[in-house]
Amino acid sequence: QLQLVESGGGLVQPGGSLRLSCAASGFSLDYYIIGWFRQGPGPGVEGISCITFGGTTNYNDHVKGRFTISRDNNRNMVYLQMNSLKPEDTAVYYCVADLRFSKNFNEYEFWGQGTQVTVSS
């Protein structure tokens, strides 16, 4: 079965850190662009970061300087290190994969089931 599986979510206090992992099962992430999206309490899904196979990264302004995306092509894994977390970062986080970049979550070929991140004291 071809799928992505996220892990690493949980409850953390404001200012804390979490590292999310995204594992590919049944296919290789080689040449895929991997993205992280999140869906918070409000409507819509927000794209927050992406990384190309060669390691070029992109972040939205809400997380730039606090989040770091990385990938280990040998292990077929992608990570999202989240530091200085804020309550507004609370959301379900999804990793996605496609051979082409898109700002739209629905246009990615693969996506995971999501992992909940809650930032609260």
CSV table of N, CA and C in Angstrom, one decimal:
chain,number,residue,atom,x,y,z
A,1,GLN,N,0.9,-1.2,0.0
A,1,GLN,CA,0.0,0.0,0.0
A,1,GLN,C,0.9,1.2,0.0
A,2,LEU,N,0.6,2.2,-0.9
A,2,LEU,CA,1.4,3.4,-1.0
A,2,LEU,C,0.8,4.4,-0.1
A,3,GLN,N,1.6,4.9,0.9
A,3,GLN,CA,1.0,5.8,1.8
A,3,GLN,C,2.2,6.6,2.5
A,4,LEU,N,1.8,7.7,3.1
A,4,LEU,CA,2.6,8.5,4.0
A,4,LEU,C,2.1,8.4,5.4
A,5,VAL,N,3.0,8.3,6.4
A,5,VAL,CA,2.5,8.2,7.8
A,5,VAL,C,3.3,9.2,8.6
A,6,GLU,N,2.5,10.1,9.2
A,6,GLU,CA,3.1,11.1,10.1
A,6,GLU,C,3.1,10.6,11.5
A,7,SER,N,4.1,11.1,12.3
A,7,SER,CA,4.2,10.8,13.7
A,7,SER,C,4.9,12.0,14.4
A,8,GLY,N,4.8,12.0,15.7
A,8,GLY,CA,5.5,13.0,16.5
A,8,GLY,C,4.7,14.1,17.1
A,9,GLY,N,3.4,14.1,16.8
A,9,GLY,CA,2.5,15.1,17.3
A,9,GLY,C,2.3,14.9,18.8
A,10,GLY,N,1.7,15.9,19.4
A,10,GLY,CA,1.3,15.8,20.8
A,10,GLY,C,1.0,17.1,21.4
A,11,LEU,N,1.0,17.1,22.8
A,11,LEU,CA,0.7,18.3,23.5
A,11,LEU,C,2.0,18.9,24.0
A,12,VAL,N,2.2,20.2,23.8
A,12,VAL,CA,3.4,20.9,24.2
A,12,VAL,C,3.0,22.3,24.7
A,13,GLN,N,3.8,22.8,25.6
A,13,GLN,CA,3.5,24.2,26.2
A,13,GLN,C,4.1,25.2,25.2
A,14,PRO,N,3.5,26.4,25.3
A,14,PRO,CA,4.0,27.5,24.4
A,14,PRO,C,5.5,27.7,24.7
A,15,GLY,N,6.2,27.9,23.6
A,15,GLY,CA,7.7,28.0,23.6
A,15,GLY,C,8.4,26.7,23.5
A,16,GLY,N,7.7,25.6,23.5
A,16,GLY,CA,8.3,24.3,23.4
A,16,GLY,C,8.6,23.8,22.0
A,17,SER,N,9.0,22.6,21.8
A,17,SER,CA,9.4,22.1,20.5
A,17,SER,C,8.8,20.7,20.3
A,18,LEU,N,8.6,20.4,19.1
A,18,LEU,CA,8.3,19.0,18.6
A,18,LEU,C,8.9,18.8,17.3
A,19,ARG,N,9.2,17.5,17.0
A,19,ARG,CA,9.7,17.1,15.7
A,19,ARG,C,8.7,16.1,15.1
A,20,LEU,N,8.1,16.5,14.0
A,20,LEU,CA,7.2,15.6,13.2
A,20,LEU,C,8.0,14.8,12.2
A,21,SER,N,7.6,13.6,12.0
A,21,SER,CA,8.3,12.7,11.1
A,21,SER,C,7.2,12.3,10.0
A,22,CYS,N,7.7,12.1,8.8
A,22,CYS,CA,6.8,11.6,7.7
A,22,CYS,C,7.6,10.4,7.1
A,23,ALA,N,7.0,9.3,7.1
A,23,ALA,CA,7.6,8.1,6.5
A,23,ALA,C,6.8,7.6,5.3
A,24,ALA,N,7.5,7.3,4.3
A,24,ALA,CA,6.8,6.8,3.1
A,24,ALA,C,6.8,5.3,3.1
A,25,SER,N,5.7,4.7,2.8
A,25,SER,CA,5.5,3.3,2.8
A,25,SER,C,5.1,2.8,1.4
A,26,GLY,N,5.8,1.9,0.8
A,26,GLY,CA,5.4,1.3,-0.5
A,26,GLY,C,6.0,2.0,-1.7
A,27,PHE,N,6.7,3.1,-1.5
A,27,PHE,CA,7.2,3.9,-2.6
A,27,PHE,C,8.4,4.7,-2.1
A,28,SER,N,9.3,5.1,-3.0
A,28,SER,CA,10.4,5.9,-2.7
A,28,SER,C,10.1,7.4,-2.9
A,29,LEU,N,10.6,8.2,-1.9
A,29,LEU,CA,10.4,9.6,-2.0
A,29,LEU,C,11.4,10.3,-3.0
A,30,ASP,N,12.3,9.5,-3.6
A,30,ASP,CA,13.2,10.1,-4.6
A,30,ASP,C,12.5,10.9,-5.6
A,31,TYR,N,13.0,12.1,-5.8
A,31,TYR,CA,12.4,13.1,-6.8
A,31,TYR,C,11.1,13.7,-6.4
A,32,TYR,N,10.5,13.3,-5.3
A,32,TYR,CA,9.3,13.9,-4.9
A,32,TYR,C,9.5,15.2,-4.1
A,33,ILE,N,8.7,16.2,-4.3
A,33,ILE,CA,8.6,17.4,-3.4
A,33,ILE,C,7.7,17.0,-2.2
A,34,ILE,N,8.2,17.2,-1.0
A,34,ILE,CA,7.4,16.9,0.2
A,34,ILE,C,7.0,18.2,0.8
A,35,GLY,N,5.8,18.2,1.2
A,35,GLY,CA,5.2,19.4,1.9
A,35,GLY,C,4.6,19.1,3.2
A,36,TRP,N,4.5,20.1,4.0
A,36,TRP,CA,3.7,20.0,5.2
A,36,TRP,C,2.6,21.0,5.2
A,37,PHE,N,1.4,20.6,5.4
A,37,PHE,CA,0.2,21.5,5.5
A,37,PHE,C,-0.3,21.3,6.9
A,38,ARG,N,-1.2,22.2,7.3
A,38,ARG,CA,-1.9,22.1,8.6
A,38,ARG,C,-3.3,22.6,8.5
A,39,GLN,N,-4.1,22.0,9.3
A,39,GLN,CA,-5.5,22.5,9.4
A,39,GLN,C,-5.8,22.7,10.9
A,40,GLY,N,-6.0,24.0,11.2
A,40,GLY,CA,-6.3,24.5,12.5
A,40,GLY,C,-7.8,24.5,12.7
A,41,PRO,N,-8.2,25.2,13.8
A,41,PRO,CA,-9.7,25.2,14.2
A,41,PRO,C,-10.5,26.0,13.1
A,42,GLY,N,-9.9,26.9,12.4
A,42,GLY,CA,-10.6,27.6,11.4
A,42,GLY,C,-10.7,26.9,10.1
A,43,PRO,N,-11.4,27.5,9.1
A,43,PRO,CA,-11.5,26.8,7.8
A,43,PRO,C,-10.2,26.9,7.0
A,44,GLY,N,-10.1,25.9,6.1
A,44,GLY,CA,-9.0,25.9,5.2
A,44,GLY,C,-7.8,25.1,5.7
A,45,VAL,N,-6.9,24.7,4.7
A,45,VAL,CA,-5.7,24.0,5.0
A,45,VAL,C,-4.6,24.9,4.6
A,46,GLU,N,-3.6,25.1,5.5
A,46,GLU,CA,-2.5,26.1,5.3
A,46,GLU,C,-1.2,25.3,4.9
A,47,GLY,N,-0.6,25.7,3.8
A,47,GLY,CA,0.7,25.2,3.5
A,47,GLY,C,1.7,25.9,4.3
A,48,ILE,N,2.6,25.1,4.9
A,48,ILE,CA,3.6,25.8,5.8
A,48,ILE,C,5.0,25.6,5.3
A,49,SER,N,5.3,24.5,4.7
A,49,SER,CA,6.7,24.3,4.3
A,49,SER,C,6.8,23.2,3.2
A,50,CYS,N,7.9,23.3,2.4
A,50,CYS,CA,8.1,22.2,1.5
A,50,CYS,C,9.6,22.0,1.2
A,51,ILE,N,10.0,20.9,0.7
A,51,ILE,CA,11.4,20.6,0.4
A,51,ILE,C,11.5,19.8,-0.9
A,52,THR,N,12.4,20.1,-1.7
A,52,THR,CA,12.6,19.4,-2.9
A,52,THR,C,13.5,18.2,-2.7
A,53,PHE,N,13.7,17.3,-3.7
A,53,PHE,CA,14.6,16.2,-3.5
A,53,PHE,C,16.0,16.7,-3.3
A,54,GLY,N,16.4,17.8,-3.9
A,54,GLY,CA,17.7,18.3,-3.8
A,54,GLY,C,17.9,19.1,-2.5
A,55,GLY,N,16.9,19.3,-1.7
A,55,GLY,CA,17.0,20.0,-0.4
A,55,GLY,C,16.7,21.5,-0.4
A,56,THR,N,16.2,22.0,-1.5
A,56,THR,CA,15.7,23.4,-1.5
A,56,THR,C,14.4,23.5,-0.6
A,57,THR,N,14.4,24.5,0.3
A,57,THR,CA,13.2,24.6,1.2
A,57,THR,C,12.5,25.9,1.0
A,58,ASN,N,11.3,25.9,1.5
A,58,ASN,CA,10.4,27.0,1.5
A,58,ASN,C,9.5,27.0,2.7
A,59,TYR,N,9.2,28.2,3.3
A,59,TYR,CA,8.4,28.3,4.4
A,59,TYR,C,7.4,29.5,4.3
A,60,ASN,N,6.3,29.3,4.9
A,60,ASN,CA,5.4,30.5,4.9
A,60,ASN,C,5.8,31.4,6.1
A,61,ASP,N,5.4,32.6,6.0
A,61,ASP,CA,5.9,33.7,6.9
A,61,ASP,C,5.5,33.4,8.4
A,62,HIS,N,4.4,32.6,8.6
A,62,HIS,CA,4.0,32.3,10.0
A,62,HIS,C,5.0,31.4,10.7
A,63,VAL,N,5.8,30.6,10.0
A,63,VAL,CA,6.6,29.7,10.6
A,63,VAL,C,8.1,29.9,10.3
A,64,LYS,N,8.4,30.8,9.4
A,64,LYS,CA,9.8,31.0,9.0
A,64,LYS,C,10.6,31.5,10.3
A,65,GLY,N,11.8,30.8,10.4
A,65,GLY,CA,12.6,31.1,11.6
A,65,GLY,C,12.3,30.2,12.8
A,66,ARG,N,11.2,29.6,12.8
A,66,ARG,CA,10.9,28.7,13.9
A,66,ARG,C,10.8,27.2,13.5
A,67,PHE,N,10.4,26.9,12.3
A,67,PHE,CA,10.3,25.6,11.8
A,67,PHE,C,11.4,25.3,10.8
A,68,THR,N,11.8,24.0,10.8
A,68,THR,CA,12.9,23.6,9.9
A,68,THR,C,12.4,22.3,9.2
A,69,ILE,N,12.4,22.2,7.9
A,69,ILE,CA,12.0,21.0,7.2
A,69,ILE,C,13.3,20.4,6.7
A,70,SER,N,13.4,19.0,6.8
A,70,SER,CA,14.6,18.3,6.3
A,70,SER,C,14.1,17.0,5.8
A,71,ARG,N,15.0,16.3,5.1
A,71,ARG,CA,14.7,15.0,4.6
A,71,ARG,C,16.0,14.1,4.6
A,72,ASP,N,15.7,12.8,4.8
A,72,ASP,CA,16.8,11.8,4.8
A,72,ASP,C,16.4,10.9,3.6
A,73,ASN,N,17.0,11.1,2.5
A,73,ASN,CA,16.6,10.3,1.3
A,73,ASN,C,17.0,8.8,1.5
A,74,ASN,N,18.0,8.6,2.2
A,74,ASN,CA,18.4,7.2,2.4
A,74,ASN,C,17.4,6.4,3.3
A,75,ARG,N,16.8,7.1,4.2
A,75,ARG,CA,15.8,6.5,5.1
A,75,ARG,C,14.4,6.7,4.6
A,76,ASN,N,14.2,7.4,3.5
A,76,ASN,CA,12.9,7.7,3.0
A,76,ASN,C,12.0,8.4,4.0
A,77,MET,N,12.6,9.4,4.6
A,77,MET,CA,11.9,10.1,5.7
A,77,MET,C,12.0,11.6,5.5
A,78,VAL,N,11.0,12.3,6.0
A,78,VAL,CA,11.0,13.8,6.0
A,78,VAL,C,10.6,14.2,7.4
A,79,TYR,N,11.2,15.3,7.9
A,79,TYR,CA,11.0,15.8,9.2
A,79,TYR,C,10.6,17.3,9.2
A,80,LEU,N,9.9,17.6,10.3
A,80,LEU,CA,9.6,19.0,10.5
A,80,LEU,C,9.9,19.4,12.0
A,81,GLN,N,11.0,20.0,12.2
A,81,GLN,CA,11.4,20.5,13.5
A,81,GLN,C,10.7,21.8,13.8
A,82,MET,N,9.9,21.8,14.9
A,82,MET,CA,9.1,23.0,15.2
A,82,MET,C,9.6,23.5,16.6
A,83,ASN,N,10.1,24.7,16.6
A,83,ASN,CA,10.6,25.3,17.8
A,83,ASN,C,9.7,26.6,18.1
A,84,SER,N,9.8,27.1,19.3
A,84,SER,CA,9.1,28.3,19.8
A,84,SER,C,7.7,28.2,19.4
A,85,LEU,N,7.1,27.1,19.7
A,85,LEU,CA,5.7,26.9,19.3
A,85,LEU,C,4.7,27.8,20.0
A,86,LYS,N,3.7,28.2,19.3
A,86,LYS,CA,2.7,29.2,19.8
A,86,LYS,C,1.3,28.5,19.8
A,87,PRO,N,0.4,29.0,20.6
A,87,PRO,CA,-1.0,28.4,20.6
A,87,PRO,C,-1.6,28.4,19.2
A,88,GLU,N,-1.3,29.4,18.4
A,88,GLU,CA,-1.8,29.4,17.0
A,88,GLU,C,-1.3,28.4,16.1
A,89,ASP,N,-0.2,27.6,16.5
A,89,ASP,CA,0.3,26.5,15.8
A,89,ASP,C,-0.5,25.2,16.0
A,90,THR,N,-1.5,25.3,16.9
A,90,THR,CA,-2.3,24.1,17.1
A,90,THR,C,-3.1,23.8,15.9
A,91,ALA,N,-2.9,22.5,15.4
A,91,ALA,CA,-3.5,22.1,14.2
A,91,ALA,C,-3.3,20.6,14.0
A,92,VAL,N,-3.9,20.0,13.0
A,92,VAL,CA,-3.5,18.7,12.5
A,92,VAL,C,-2.6,18.9,11.4
A,93,TYR,N,-1.4,18.3,11.4
A,93,TYR,CA,-0.3,18.5,10.5
A,93,TYR,C,-0.3,17.3,9.5
A,94,TYR,N,-0.2,17.6,8.2
A,94,TYR,CA,-0.2,16.6,7.2
A,94,TYR,C,1.1,16.7,6.4
A,95,CYS,N,1.7,15.6,6.0
A,95,CYS,CA,2.7,15.6,5.0
A,95,CYS,C,2.1,15.1,3.7
A,96,VAL,N,2.7,15.7,2.6
A,96,VAL,CA,2.2,15.4,1.3
A,96,VAL,C,3.3,15.2,0.4
A,97,ALA,N,3.1,14.5,-0.8
A,97,ALA,CA,4.2,14.3,-1.7
A,97,ALA,C,3.7,14.3,-3.1
A,98,ASP,N,4.5,14.9,-4.0
A,98,ASP,CA,4.1,15.0,-5.4
A,98,ASP,C,5.4,15.3,-6.2
A,99,LEU,N,5.4,15.0,-7.5
A,99,LEU,CA,6.5,15.3,-8.3
A,99,LEU,C,6.5,16.8,-8.7
A,100,ARG,N,5.4,17.4,-8.5
A,100,ARG,CA,5.3,18.9,-8.8
A,100,ARG,C,4.8,19.6,-7.6
A,101,PHE,N,5.3,20.9,-7.5
A,101,PHE,CA,4.9,21.7,-6.4
A,101,PHE,C,3.5,22.3,-6.7
A,102,SER,N,2.7,22.3,-5.6
A,102,SER,CA,1.4,23.0,-5.7
A,102,SER,C,1.1,23.7,-4.3
A,103,LYS,N,0.4,24.8,-4.4
A,103,LYS,CA,0.0,25.4,-3.1
A,103,LYS,C,-1.3,24.8,-2.6
A,104,ASN,N,-1.9,23.9,-3.4
A,104,ASN,CA,-3.2,23.3,-3.0
A,104,ASN,C,-3.0,21.9,-2.5
A,105,PHE,N,-3.4,21.7,-1.2
A,105,PHE,CA,-3.3,20.4,-0.6
A,105,PHE,C,-3.9,19.3,-1.4
A,106,ASN,N,-5.0,19.5,-2.1
A,106,ASN,CA,-5.7,18.5,-2.8
A,106,ASN,C,-5.0,18.0,-4.1
A,107,GLU,N,-4.0,18.8,-4.5
A,107,GLU,CA,-3.3,18.5,-5.8
A,107,GLU,C,-2.1,17.5,-5.6
A,108,TYR,N,-1.8,17.2,-4.3
A,108,TYR,CA,-0.7,16.3,-4.1
A,108,TYR,C,-1.1,14.8,-4.3
A,109,GLU,N,-0.2,14.0,-4.8
A,109,GLU,CA,-0.6,12.6,-5.1
A,109,GLU,C,-0.7,11.8,-3.9
A,110,PHE,N,0.1,12.1,-2.9
A,110,PHE,CA,0.1,11.3,-1.6
A,110,PHE,C,0.0,12.2,-0.5
A,111,TRP,N,-0.8,11.8,0.5
A,111,TRP,CA,-0.8,12.5,1.8
A,111,TRP,C,-1.1,11.6,2.9
A,112,GLY,N,-0.7,12.0,4.1
A,112,GLY,CA,-0.9,11.1,5.3
A,112,GLY,C,-2.2,11.3,6.0
A,113,GLN,N,-2.3,10.7,7.1
A,113,GLN,CA,-3.6,10.7,7.9
A,113,GLN,C,-3.6,11.9,8.8
A,114,GLY,N,-2.4,12.5,9.0
A,114,GLY,CA,-2.3,13.7,9.9
A,114,GLY,C,-1.9,13.3,11.3
A,115,THR,N,-1.3,14.3,12.0
A,115,THR,CA,-0.9,14.1,13.4
A,115,THR,C,-1.3,15.4,14.1
A,116,GLN,N,-1.9,15.3,15.3
A,116,GLN,CA,-2.4,16.4,16.0
A,116,GLN,C,-1.2,17.1,16.8
A,117,VAL,N,-1.1,18.4,16.7
A,117,VAL,CA,-0.2,19.2,17.5
A,117,VAL,C,-1.1,20.2,18.3
A,118,THR,N,-0.9,20.1,19.6
A,118,THR,CA,-1.7,21.1,20.5
A,118,THR,C,-0.7,21.8,21.3
A,119,VAL,N,-0.7,23.1,21.2
A,119,VAL,CA,0.2,24.0,22.0
A,119,VAL,C,-0.7,24.7,23.0
A,120,SER,N,-0.5,24.4,24.2
A,120,SER,CA,-1.3,25.0,25.3
A,120,SER,C,-0.6,24.8,26.6
A,121,SER,N,-0.9,25.8,27.5
A,121,SER,CA,-0.3,25.7,28.9
A,121,SER,C,-1.4,25.0,29.8
